[in-house]
mmCIF file of C-alpha atoms in Angstrom:
data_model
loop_
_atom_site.group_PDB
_atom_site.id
_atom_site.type_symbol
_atom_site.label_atom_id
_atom_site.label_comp_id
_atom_site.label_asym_id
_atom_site.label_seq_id
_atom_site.Cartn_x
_atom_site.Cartn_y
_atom_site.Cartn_z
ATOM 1 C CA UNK A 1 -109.505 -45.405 -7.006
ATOM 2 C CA UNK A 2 -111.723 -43.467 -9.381
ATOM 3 C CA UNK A 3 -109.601 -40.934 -11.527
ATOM 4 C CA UNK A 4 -112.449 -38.103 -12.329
ATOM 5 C CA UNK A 5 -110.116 -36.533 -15.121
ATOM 6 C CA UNK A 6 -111.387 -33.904 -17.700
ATOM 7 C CA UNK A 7 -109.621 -32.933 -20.368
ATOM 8 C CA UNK A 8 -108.652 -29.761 -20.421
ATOM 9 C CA UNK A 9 -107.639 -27.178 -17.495
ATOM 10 C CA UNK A 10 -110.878 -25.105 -16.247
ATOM 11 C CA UNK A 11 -110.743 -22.296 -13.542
ATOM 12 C CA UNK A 12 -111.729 -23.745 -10.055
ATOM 13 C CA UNK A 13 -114.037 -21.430 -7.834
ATOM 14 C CA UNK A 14 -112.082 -20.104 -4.832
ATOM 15 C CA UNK A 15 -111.820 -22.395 -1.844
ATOM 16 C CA UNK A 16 -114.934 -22.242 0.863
ATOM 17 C CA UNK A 17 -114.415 -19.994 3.677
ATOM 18 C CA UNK A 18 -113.257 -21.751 7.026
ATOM 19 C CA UNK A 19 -116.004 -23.668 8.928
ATOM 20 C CA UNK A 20 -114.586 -25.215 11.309
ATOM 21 C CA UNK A 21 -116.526 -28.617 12.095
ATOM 22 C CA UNK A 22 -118.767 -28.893 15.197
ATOM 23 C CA UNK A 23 -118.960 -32.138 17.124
ATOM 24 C CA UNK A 24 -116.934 -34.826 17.876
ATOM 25 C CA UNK A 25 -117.461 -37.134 15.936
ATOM 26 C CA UNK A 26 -117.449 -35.224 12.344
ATOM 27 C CA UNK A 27 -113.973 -33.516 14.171
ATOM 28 C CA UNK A 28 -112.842 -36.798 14.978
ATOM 29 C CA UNK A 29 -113.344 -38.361 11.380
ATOM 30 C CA UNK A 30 -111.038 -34.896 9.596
ATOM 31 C CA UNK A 31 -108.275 -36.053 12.166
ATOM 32 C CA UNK A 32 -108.396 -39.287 11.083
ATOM 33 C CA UNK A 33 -108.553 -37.762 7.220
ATOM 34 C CA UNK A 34 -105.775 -35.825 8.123
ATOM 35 C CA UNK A 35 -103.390 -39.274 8.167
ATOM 36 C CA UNK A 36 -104.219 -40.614 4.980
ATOM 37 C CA UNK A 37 -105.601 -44.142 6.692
ATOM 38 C CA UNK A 38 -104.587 -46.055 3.240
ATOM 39 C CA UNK A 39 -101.233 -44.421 2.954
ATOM 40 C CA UNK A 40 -100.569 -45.080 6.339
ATOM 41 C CA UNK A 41 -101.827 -49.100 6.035
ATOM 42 C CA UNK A 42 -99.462 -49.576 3.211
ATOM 43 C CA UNK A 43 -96.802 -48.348 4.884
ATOM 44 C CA UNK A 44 -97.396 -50.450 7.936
ATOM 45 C CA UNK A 45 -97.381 -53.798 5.448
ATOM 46 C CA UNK A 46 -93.833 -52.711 4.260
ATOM 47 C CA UNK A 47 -92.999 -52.436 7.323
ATOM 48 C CA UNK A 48 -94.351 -55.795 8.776
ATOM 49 C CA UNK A 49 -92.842 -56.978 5.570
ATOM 50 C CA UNK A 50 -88.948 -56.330 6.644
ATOM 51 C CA UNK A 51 -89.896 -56.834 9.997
ATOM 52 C CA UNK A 52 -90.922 -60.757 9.356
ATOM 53 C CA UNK A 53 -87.864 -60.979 6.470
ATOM 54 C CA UNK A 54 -85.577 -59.745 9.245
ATOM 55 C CA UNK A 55 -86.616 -62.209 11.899
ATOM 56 C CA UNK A 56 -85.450 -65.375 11.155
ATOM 57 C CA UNK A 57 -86.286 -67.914 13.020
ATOM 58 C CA UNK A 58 -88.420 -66.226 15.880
ATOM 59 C CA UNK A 59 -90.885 -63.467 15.499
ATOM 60 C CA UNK A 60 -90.757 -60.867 18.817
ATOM 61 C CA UNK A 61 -94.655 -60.028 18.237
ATOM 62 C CA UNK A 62 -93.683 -57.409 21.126
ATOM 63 C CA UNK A 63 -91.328 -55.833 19.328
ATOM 64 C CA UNK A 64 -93.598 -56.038 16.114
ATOM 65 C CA UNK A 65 -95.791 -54.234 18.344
ATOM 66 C CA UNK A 66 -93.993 -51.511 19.049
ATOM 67 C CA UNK A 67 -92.217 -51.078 15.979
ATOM 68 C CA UNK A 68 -95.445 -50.697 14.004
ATOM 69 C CA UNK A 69 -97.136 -48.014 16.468
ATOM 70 C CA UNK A 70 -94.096 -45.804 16.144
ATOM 71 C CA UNK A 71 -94.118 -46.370 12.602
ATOM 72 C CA UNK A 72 -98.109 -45.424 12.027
ATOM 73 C CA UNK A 73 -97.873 -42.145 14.041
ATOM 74 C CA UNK A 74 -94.821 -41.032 12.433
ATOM 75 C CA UNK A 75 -96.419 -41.645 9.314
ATOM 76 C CA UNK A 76 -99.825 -40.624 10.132
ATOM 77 C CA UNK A 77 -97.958 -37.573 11.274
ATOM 78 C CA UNK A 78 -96.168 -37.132 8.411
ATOM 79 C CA UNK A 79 -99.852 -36.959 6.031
ATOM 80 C CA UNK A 80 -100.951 -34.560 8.413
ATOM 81 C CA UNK A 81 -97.820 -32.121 8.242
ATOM 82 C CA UNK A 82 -97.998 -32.613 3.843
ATOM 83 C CA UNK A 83 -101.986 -31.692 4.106
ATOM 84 C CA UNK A 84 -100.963 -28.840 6.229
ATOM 85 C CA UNK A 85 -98.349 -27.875 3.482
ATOM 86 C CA UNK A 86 -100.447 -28.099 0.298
ATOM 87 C CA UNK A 87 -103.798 -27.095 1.570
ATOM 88 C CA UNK A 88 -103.549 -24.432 -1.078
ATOM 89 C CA UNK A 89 -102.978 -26.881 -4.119
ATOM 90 C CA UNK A 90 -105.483 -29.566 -2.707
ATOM 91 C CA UNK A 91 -108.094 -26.486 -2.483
ATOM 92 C CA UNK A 92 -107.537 -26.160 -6.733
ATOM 93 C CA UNK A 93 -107.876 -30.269 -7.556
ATOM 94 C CA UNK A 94 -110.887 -31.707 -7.828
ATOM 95 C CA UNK A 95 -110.054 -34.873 -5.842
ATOM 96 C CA UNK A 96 -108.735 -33.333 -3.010
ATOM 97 C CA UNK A 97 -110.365 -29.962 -2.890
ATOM 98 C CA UNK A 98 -113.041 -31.487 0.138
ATOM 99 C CA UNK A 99 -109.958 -32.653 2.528
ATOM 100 C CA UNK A 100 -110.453 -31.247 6.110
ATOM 101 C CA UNK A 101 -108.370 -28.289 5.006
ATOM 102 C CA UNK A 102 -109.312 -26.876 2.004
ATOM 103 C CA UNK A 103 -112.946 -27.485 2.775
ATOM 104 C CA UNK A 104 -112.839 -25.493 5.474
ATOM 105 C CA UNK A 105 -113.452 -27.778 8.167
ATOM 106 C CA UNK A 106 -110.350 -27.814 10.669
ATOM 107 C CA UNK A 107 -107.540 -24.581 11.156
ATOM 108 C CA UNK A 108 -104.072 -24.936 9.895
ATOM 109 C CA UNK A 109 -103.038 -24.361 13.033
ATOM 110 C CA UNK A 110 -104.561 -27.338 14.180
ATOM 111 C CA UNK A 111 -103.262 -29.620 11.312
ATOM 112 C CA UNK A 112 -100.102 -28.406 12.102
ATOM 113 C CA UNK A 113 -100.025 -29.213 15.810
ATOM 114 C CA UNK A 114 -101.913 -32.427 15.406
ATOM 115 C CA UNK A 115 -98.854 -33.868 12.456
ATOM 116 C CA UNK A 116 -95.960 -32.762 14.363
ATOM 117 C CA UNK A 117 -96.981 -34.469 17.917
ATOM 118 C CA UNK A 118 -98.007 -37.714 15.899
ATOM 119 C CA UNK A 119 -94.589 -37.569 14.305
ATOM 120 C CA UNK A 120 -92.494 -36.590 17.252
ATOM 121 C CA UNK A 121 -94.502 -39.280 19.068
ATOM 122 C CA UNK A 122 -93.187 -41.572 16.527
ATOM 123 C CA UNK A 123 -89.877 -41.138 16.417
ATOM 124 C CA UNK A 124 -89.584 -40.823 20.133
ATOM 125 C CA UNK A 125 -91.483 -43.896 20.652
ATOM 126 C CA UNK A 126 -89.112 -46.123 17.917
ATOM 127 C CA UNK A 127 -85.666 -44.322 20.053
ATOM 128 C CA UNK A 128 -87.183 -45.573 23.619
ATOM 129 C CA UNK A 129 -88.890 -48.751 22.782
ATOM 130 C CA UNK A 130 -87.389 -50.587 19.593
ATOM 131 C CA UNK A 131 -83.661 -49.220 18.200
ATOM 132 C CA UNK A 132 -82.101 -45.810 17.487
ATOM 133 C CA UNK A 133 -81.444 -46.484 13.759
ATOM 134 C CA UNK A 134 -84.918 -47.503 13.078
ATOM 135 C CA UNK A 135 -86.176 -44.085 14.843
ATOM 136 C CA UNK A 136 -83.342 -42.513 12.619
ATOM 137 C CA UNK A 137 -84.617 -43.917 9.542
ATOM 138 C CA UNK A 138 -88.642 -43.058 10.458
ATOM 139 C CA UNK A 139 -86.878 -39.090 11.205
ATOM 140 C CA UNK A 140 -85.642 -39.555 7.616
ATOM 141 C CA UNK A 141 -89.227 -40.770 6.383
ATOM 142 C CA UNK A 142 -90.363 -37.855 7.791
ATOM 143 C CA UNK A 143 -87.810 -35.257 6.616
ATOM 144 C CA UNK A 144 -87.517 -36.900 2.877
ATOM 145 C CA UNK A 145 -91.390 -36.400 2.438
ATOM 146 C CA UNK A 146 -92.428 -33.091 3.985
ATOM 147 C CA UNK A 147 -89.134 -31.166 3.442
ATOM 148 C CA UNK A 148 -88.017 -32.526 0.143
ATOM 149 C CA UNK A 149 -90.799 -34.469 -1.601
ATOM 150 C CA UNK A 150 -93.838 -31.882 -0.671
ATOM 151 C CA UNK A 151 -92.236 -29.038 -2.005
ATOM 152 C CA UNK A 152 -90.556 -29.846 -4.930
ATOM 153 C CA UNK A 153 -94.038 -31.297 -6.352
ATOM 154 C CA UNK A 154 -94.741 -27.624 -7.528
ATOM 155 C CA UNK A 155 -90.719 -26.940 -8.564
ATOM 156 C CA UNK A 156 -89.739 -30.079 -10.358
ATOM 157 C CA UNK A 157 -90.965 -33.604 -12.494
ATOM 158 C CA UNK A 158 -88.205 -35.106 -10.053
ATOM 159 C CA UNK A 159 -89.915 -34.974 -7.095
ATOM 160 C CA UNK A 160 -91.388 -38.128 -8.401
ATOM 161 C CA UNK A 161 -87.852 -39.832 -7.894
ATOM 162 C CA UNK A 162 -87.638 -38.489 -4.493
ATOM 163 C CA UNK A 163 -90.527 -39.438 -3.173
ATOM 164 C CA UNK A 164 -89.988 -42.867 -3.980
ATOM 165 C CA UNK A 165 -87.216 -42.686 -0.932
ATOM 166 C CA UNK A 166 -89.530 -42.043 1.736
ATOM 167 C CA UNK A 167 -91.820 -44.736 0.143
ATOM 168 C CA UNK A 168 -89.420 -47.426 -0.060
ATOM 169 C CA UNK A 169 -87.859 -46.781 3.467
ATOM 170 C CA UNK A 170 -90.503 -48.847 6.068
ATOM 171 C CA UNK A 171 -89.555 -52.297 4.901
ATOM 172 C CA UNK A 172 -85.593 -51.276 5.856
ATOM 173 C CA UNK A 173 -87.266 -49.807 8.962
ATOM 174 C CA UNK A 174 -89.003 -53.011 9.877
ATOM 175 C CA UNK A 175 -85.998 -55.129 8.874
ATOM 176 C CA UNK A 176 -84.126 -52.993 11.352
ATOM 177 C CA UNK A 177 -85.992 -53.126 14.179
ATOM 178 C CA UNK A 178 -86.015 -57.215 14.102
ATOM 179 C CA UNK A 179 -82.224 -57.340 13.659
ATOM 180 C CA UNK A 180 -81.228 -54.114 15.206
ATOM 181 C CA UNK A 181 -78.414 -53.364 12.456
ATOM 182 C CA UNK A 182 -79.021 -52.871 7.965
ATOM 183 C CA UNK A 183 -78.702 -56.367 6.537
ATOM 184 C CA UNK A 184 -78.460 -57.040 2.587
ATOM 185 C CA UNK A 185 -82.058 -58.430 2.870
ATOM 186 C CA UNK A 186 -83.396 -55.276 4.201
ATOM 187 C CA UNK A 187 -81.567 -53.631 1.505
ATOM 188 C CA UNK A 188 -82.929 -55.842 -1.037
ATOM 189 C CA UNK A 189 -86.054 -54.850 0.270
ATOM 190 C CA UNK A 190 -85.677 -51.160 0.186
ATOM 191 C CA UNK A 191 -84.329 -51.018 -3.552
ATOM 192 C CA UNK A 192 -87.640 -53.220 -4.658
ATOM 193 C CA UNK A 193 -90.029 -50.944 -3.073
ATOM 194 C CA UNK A 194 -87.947 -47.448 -4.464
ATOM 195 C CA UNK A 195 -87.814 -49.120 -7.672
ATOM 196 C CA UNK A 196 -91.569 -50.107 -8.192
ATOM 197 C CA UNK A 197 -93.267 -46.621 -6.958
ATOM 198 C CA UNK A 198 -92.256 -45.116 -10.289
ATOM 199 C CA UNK A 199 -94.438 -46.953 -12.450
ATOM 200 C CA UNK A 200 -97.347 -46.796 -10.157
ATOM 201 C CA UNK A 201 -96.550 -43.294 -9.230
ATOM 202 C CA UNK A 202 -96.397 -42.337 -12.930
ATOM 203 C CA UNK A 203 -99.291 -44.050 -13.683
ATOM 204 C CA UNK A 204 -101.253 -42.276 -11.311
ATOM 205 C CA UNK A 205 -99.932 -38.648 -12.808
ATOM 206 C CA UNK A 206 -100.950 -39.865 -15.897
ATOM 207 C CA UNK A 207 -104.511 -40.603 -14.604
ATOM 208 C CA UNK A 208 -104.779 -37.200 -13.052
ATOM 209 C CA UNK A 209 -102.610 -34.890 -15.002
ATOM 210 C CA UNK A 210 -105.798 -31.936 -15.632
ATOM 211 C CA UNK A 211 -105.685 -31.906 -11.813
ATOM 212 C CA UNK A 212 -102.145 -32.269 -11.029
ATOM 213 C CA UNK A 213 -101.998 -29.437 -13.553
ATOM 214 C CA UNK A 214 -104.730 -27.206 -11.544
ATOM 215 C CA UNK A 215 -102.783 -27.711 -8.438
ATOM 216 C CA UNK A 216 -99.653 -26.326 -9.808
ATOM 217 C CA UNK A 217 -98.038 -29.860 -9.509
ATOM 218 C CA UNK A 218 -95.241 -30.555 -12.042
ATOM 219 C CA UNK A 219 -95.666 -34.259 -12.644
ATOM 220 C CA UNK A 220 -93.901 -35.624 -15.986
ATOM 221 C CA UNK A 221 -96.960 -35.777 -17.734
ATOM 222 C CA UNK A 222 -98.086 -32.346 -16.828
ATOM 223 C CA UNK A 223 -94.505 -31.050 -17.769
ATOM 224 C CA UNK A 224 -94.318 -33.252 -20.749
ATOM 225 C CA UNK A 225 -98.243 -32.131 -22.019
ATOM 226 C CA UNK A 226 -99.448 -35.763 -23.080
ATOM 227 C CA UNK A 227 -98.548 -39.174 -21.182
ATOM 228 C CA UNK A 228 -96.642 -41.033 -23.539
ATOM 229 C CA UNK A 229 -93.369 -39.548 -22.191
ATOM 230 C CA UNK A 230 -94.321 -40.778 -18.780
ATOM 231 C CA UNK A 231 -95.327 -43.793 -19.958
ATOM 232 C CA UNK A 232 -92.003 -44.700 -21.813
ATOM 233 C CA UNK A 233 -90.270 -44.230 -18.102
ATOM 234 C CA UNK A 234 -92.881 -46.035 -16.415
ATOM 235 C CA UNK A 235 -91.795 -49.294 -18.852
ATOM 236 C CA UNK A 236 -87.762 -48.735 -18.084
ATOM 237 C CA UNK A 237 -88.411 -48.714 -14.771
ATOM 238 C CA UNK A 238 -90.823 -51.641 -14.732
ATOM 239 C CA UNK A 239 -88.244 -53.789 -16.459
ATOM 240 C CA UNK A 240 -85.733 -52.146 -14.015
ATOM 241 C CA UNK A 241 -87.794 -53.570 -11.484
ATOM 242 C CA UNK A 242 -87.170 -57.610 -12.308
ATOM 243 C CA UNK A 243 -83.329 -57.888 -11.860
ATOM 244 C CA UNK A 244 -83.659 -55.694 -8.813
ATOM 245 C CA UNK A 245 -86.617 -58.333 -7.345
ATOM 246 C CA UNK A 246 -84.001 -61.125 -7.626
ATOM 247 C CA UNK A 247 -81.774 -59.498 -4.906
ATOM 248 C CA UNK A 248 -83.274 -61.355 -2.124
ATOM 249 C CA UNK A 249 -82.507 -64.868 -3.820
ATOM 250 C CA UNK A 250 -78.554 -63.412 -5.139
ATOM 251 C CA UNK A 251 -78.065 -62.298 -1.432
ATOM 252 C CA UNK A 252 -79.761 -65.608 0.530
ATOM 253 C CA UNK A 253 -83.106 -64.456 1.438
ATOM 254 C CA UNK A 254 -85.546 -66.010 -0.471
ATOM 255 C CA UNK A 255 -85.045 -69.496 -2.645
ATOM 256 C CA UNK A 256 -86.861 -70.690 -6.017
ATOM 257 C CA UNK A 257 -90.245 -70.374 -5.020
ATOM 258 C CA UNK A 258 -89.746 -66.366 -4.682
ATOM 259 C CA UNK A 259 -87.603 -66.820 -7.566
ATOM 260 C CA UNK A 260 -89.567 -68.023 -10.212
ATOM 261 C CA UNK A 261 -92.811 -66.083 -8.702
ATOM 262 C CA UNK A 262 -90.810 -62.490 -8.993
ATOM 263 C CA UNK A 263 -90.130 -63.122 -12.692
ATOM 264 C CA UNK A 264 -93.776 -63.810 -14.147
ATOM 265 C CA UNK A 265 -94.543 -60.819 -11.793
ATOM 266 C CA UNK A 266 -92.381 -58.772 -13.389
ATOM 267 C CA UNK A 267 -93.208 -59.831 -16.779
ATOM 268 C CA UNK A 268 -96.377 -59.175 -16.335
ATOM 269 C CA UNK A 269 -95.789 -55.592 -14.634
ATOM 270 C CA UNK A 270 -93.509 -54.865 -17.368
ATOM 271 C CA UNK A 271 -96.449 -56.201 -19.795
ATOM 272 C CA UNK A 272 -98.993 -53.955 -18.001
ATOM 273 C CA UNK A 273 -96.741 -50.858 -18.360
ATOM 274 C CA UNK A 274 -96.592 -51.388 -22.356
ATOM 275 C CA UNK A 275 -99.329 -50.251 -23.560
ATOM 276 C CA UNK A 276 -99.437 -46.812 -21.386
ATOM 277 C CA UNK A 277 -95.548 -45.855 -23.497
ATOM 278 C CA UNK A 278 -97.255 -46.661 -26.502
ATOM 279 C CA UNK A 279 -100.668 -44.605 -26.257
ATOM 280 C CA UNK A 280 -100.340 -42.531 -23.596
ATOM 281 C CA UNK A 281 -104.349 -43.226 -22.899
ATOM 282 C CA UNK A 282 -106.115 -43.105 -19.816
ATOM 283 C CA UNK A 283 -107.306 -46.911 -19.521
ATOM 284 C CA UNK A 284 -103.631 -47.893 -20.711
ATOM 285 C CA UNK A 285 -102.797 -46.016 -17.270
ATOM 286 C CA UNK A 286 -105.747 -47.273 -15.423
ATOM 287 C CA UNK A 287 -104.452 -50.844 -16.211
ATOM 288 C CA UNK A 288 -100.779 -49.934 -14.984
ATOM 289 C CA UNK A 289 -102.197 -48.712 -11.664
ATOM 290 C CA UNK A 290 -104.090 -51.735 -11.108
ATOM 291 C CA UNK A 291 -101.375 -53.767 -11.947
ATOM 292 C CA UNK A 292 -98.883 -52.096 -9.887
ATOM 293 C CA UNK A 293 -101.304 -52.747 -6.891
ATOM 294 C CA UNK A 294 -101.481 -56.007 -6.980
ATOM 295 C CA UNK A 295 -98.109 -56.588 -7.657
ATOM 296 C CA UNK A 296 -96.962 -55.535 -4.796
ATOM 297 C CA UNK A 297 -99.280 -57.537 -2.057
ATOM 298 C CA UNK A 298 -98.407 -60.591 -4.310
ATOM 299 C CA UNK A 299 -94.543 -60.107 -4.515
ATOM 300 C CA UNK A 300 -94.336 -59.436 -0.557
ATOM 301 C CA UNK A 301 -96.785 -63.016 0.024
ATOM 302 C CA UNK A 302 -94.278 -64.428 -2.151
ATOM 303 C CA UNK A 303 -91.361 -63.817 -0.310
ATOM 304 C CA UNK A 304 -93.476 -65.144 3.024
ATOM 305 C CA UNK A 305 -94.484 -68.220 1.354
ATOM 306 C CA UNK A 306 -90.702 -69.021 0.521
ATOM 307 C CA UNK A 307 -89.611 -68.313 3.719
ATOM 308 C CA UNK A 308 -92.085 -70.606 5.179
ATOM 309 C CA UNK A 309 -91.489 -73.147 2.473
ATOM 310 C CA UNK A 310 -87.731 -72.992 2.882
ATOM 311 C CA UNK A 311 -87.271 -71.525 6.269
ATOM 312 C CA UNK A 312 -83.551 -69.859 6.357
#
């Protein structure tokens, strides 16, 4: 991820007027923009995540199946519906100004239509063909982001906190459709993945705060005018983050291996995080973000490798 930021707030020219893109395949590619393809790929690996941590000894690849389409259209569906939403802000920041919207190259109309089949499909698909309370939970995905998180990026600094629900929700969804019912594992689960957006998410205002503030968006460090103030929450939370990641061992669902692996990993996300509450500086941020991204692939393997290592 390349941050672009430039100090200071400069007046963007107005947004492009609509051209709506000819041919299929250009039309096809701003659909597929429209879901947020990375968003949506991290969400899945949450969710395959609880699914395998909820599975115990046998793995229903069937049901895996299912659970993870109705998963990636609700959520493709939901990043088409939050587009739709803040096509206005994304038309004033730099690094989002060229999305199919706010360039001008599909109708709001047609945004609009496309999210809310993709996330009806979703839901609809996880009520028929896996479990009613995983469906319930994507419907809460979907409500938490677009109706709470979307809009209170432009009222509050704490939409930050809420959007870390809809964030840590898939790995409870995928725990739930393997066991059909909210275990203490899947719970575990949930509270890791709520805890460790905050760093990552602050980091990631910090990197972009000039644009966050073009958009209107009131991130902590656009509120708070420098990033040390971020950065100061970013290190509570990341220390936060290590007694929470020792749930799954206190409630029997990983054993030492995950143990002992969660703790350097959480030293070393607290270590990362540091340096941003101290100087407030972009690369201090940079680092964070990076850091946060690779500890999450490597506390989820982790908690595989255990399981394998000391099936339960």
């Amino acid at each position: 991820m390349s941050p672009g930021i430039e100090s200071g707030v400069t007046e963007v020219a107005p947004a492009a007027p609509l051209e709506v893109t000819t041919g299929i395949r250009p039309r096809l590619l701003d659909y597929v923009e429209l879901t947020k393809p990375r968003v949506t790929t991290m969400v899945l690996v949450t969710t395959l995540a609880g699914f395998y941590m909820g599975s115990g000894q046998g793995l229903d690849a069937g049901l895996l199946l299912r659970t993870l389409l109705g998963t990636a259209l609700a959520a493709a569906g939901a990043s088409a519906l939050n587009q739709y939403l803040e096509r206005d802000s994304d038309g004033r920041m730099r690094r989002t100004r060229a999305r199919p919207l706010p360039g001008g190259r599909l109708e709001p109309q047609r945004a609009l239509l496309f999210g809310s089949l993709l996330a009806a499909a979703g839901i609809v698909s996880l009520a028929l063909f896996v479990n009613g309370l995983a469906a319930l939970l994507v419907a809460l995905i979907l409500l938490s982001y677009v109706m709470l998180y979307t809009p209170l990026k432009s009222r509050s600094p704490l939409c930050t906190l809420v959007g870390s629900l809809p964030g840590a929700l898939p790995p409870l969804v995928g725990s739930v459709a393997a066991e059909g019912r909210i275990t203490p594992v899947g719970v575990a689960l949930f509270a890791i993945l709520f805890v460790w957006q905050l760093p990552h998410a602050l980091a990631i205002a910090c990197l972009y705060r000039d644009d966050y503030h073009r958009g209107g968006c009131l991130m902590l460090p656009v509120v708070a005018g420098d990033n040390e103030a971020a950065g100061r929450i970013a290190l509570l939370y990341a220390l936060a983050l290590v007694p929470v990641t020792l749930l799954p061992t206190v409630w029997g669902g990983a054993g030492v291996v995950y143990l002992c692996g969660a703790l350097a990993l959480g030293v070393l996300q607290a270590a990362a995080a540091a340096p941003l509450a101290r100087t407030g500086s972009l690369p201090a941020a940079r680092r964070l973000l990076l850091a946060s991204v690779a500890y999450l692939p490597a506390l989820l393997g982790l908690m595989a490798l255990d399981r394998q290592v000391l099936p339960r």
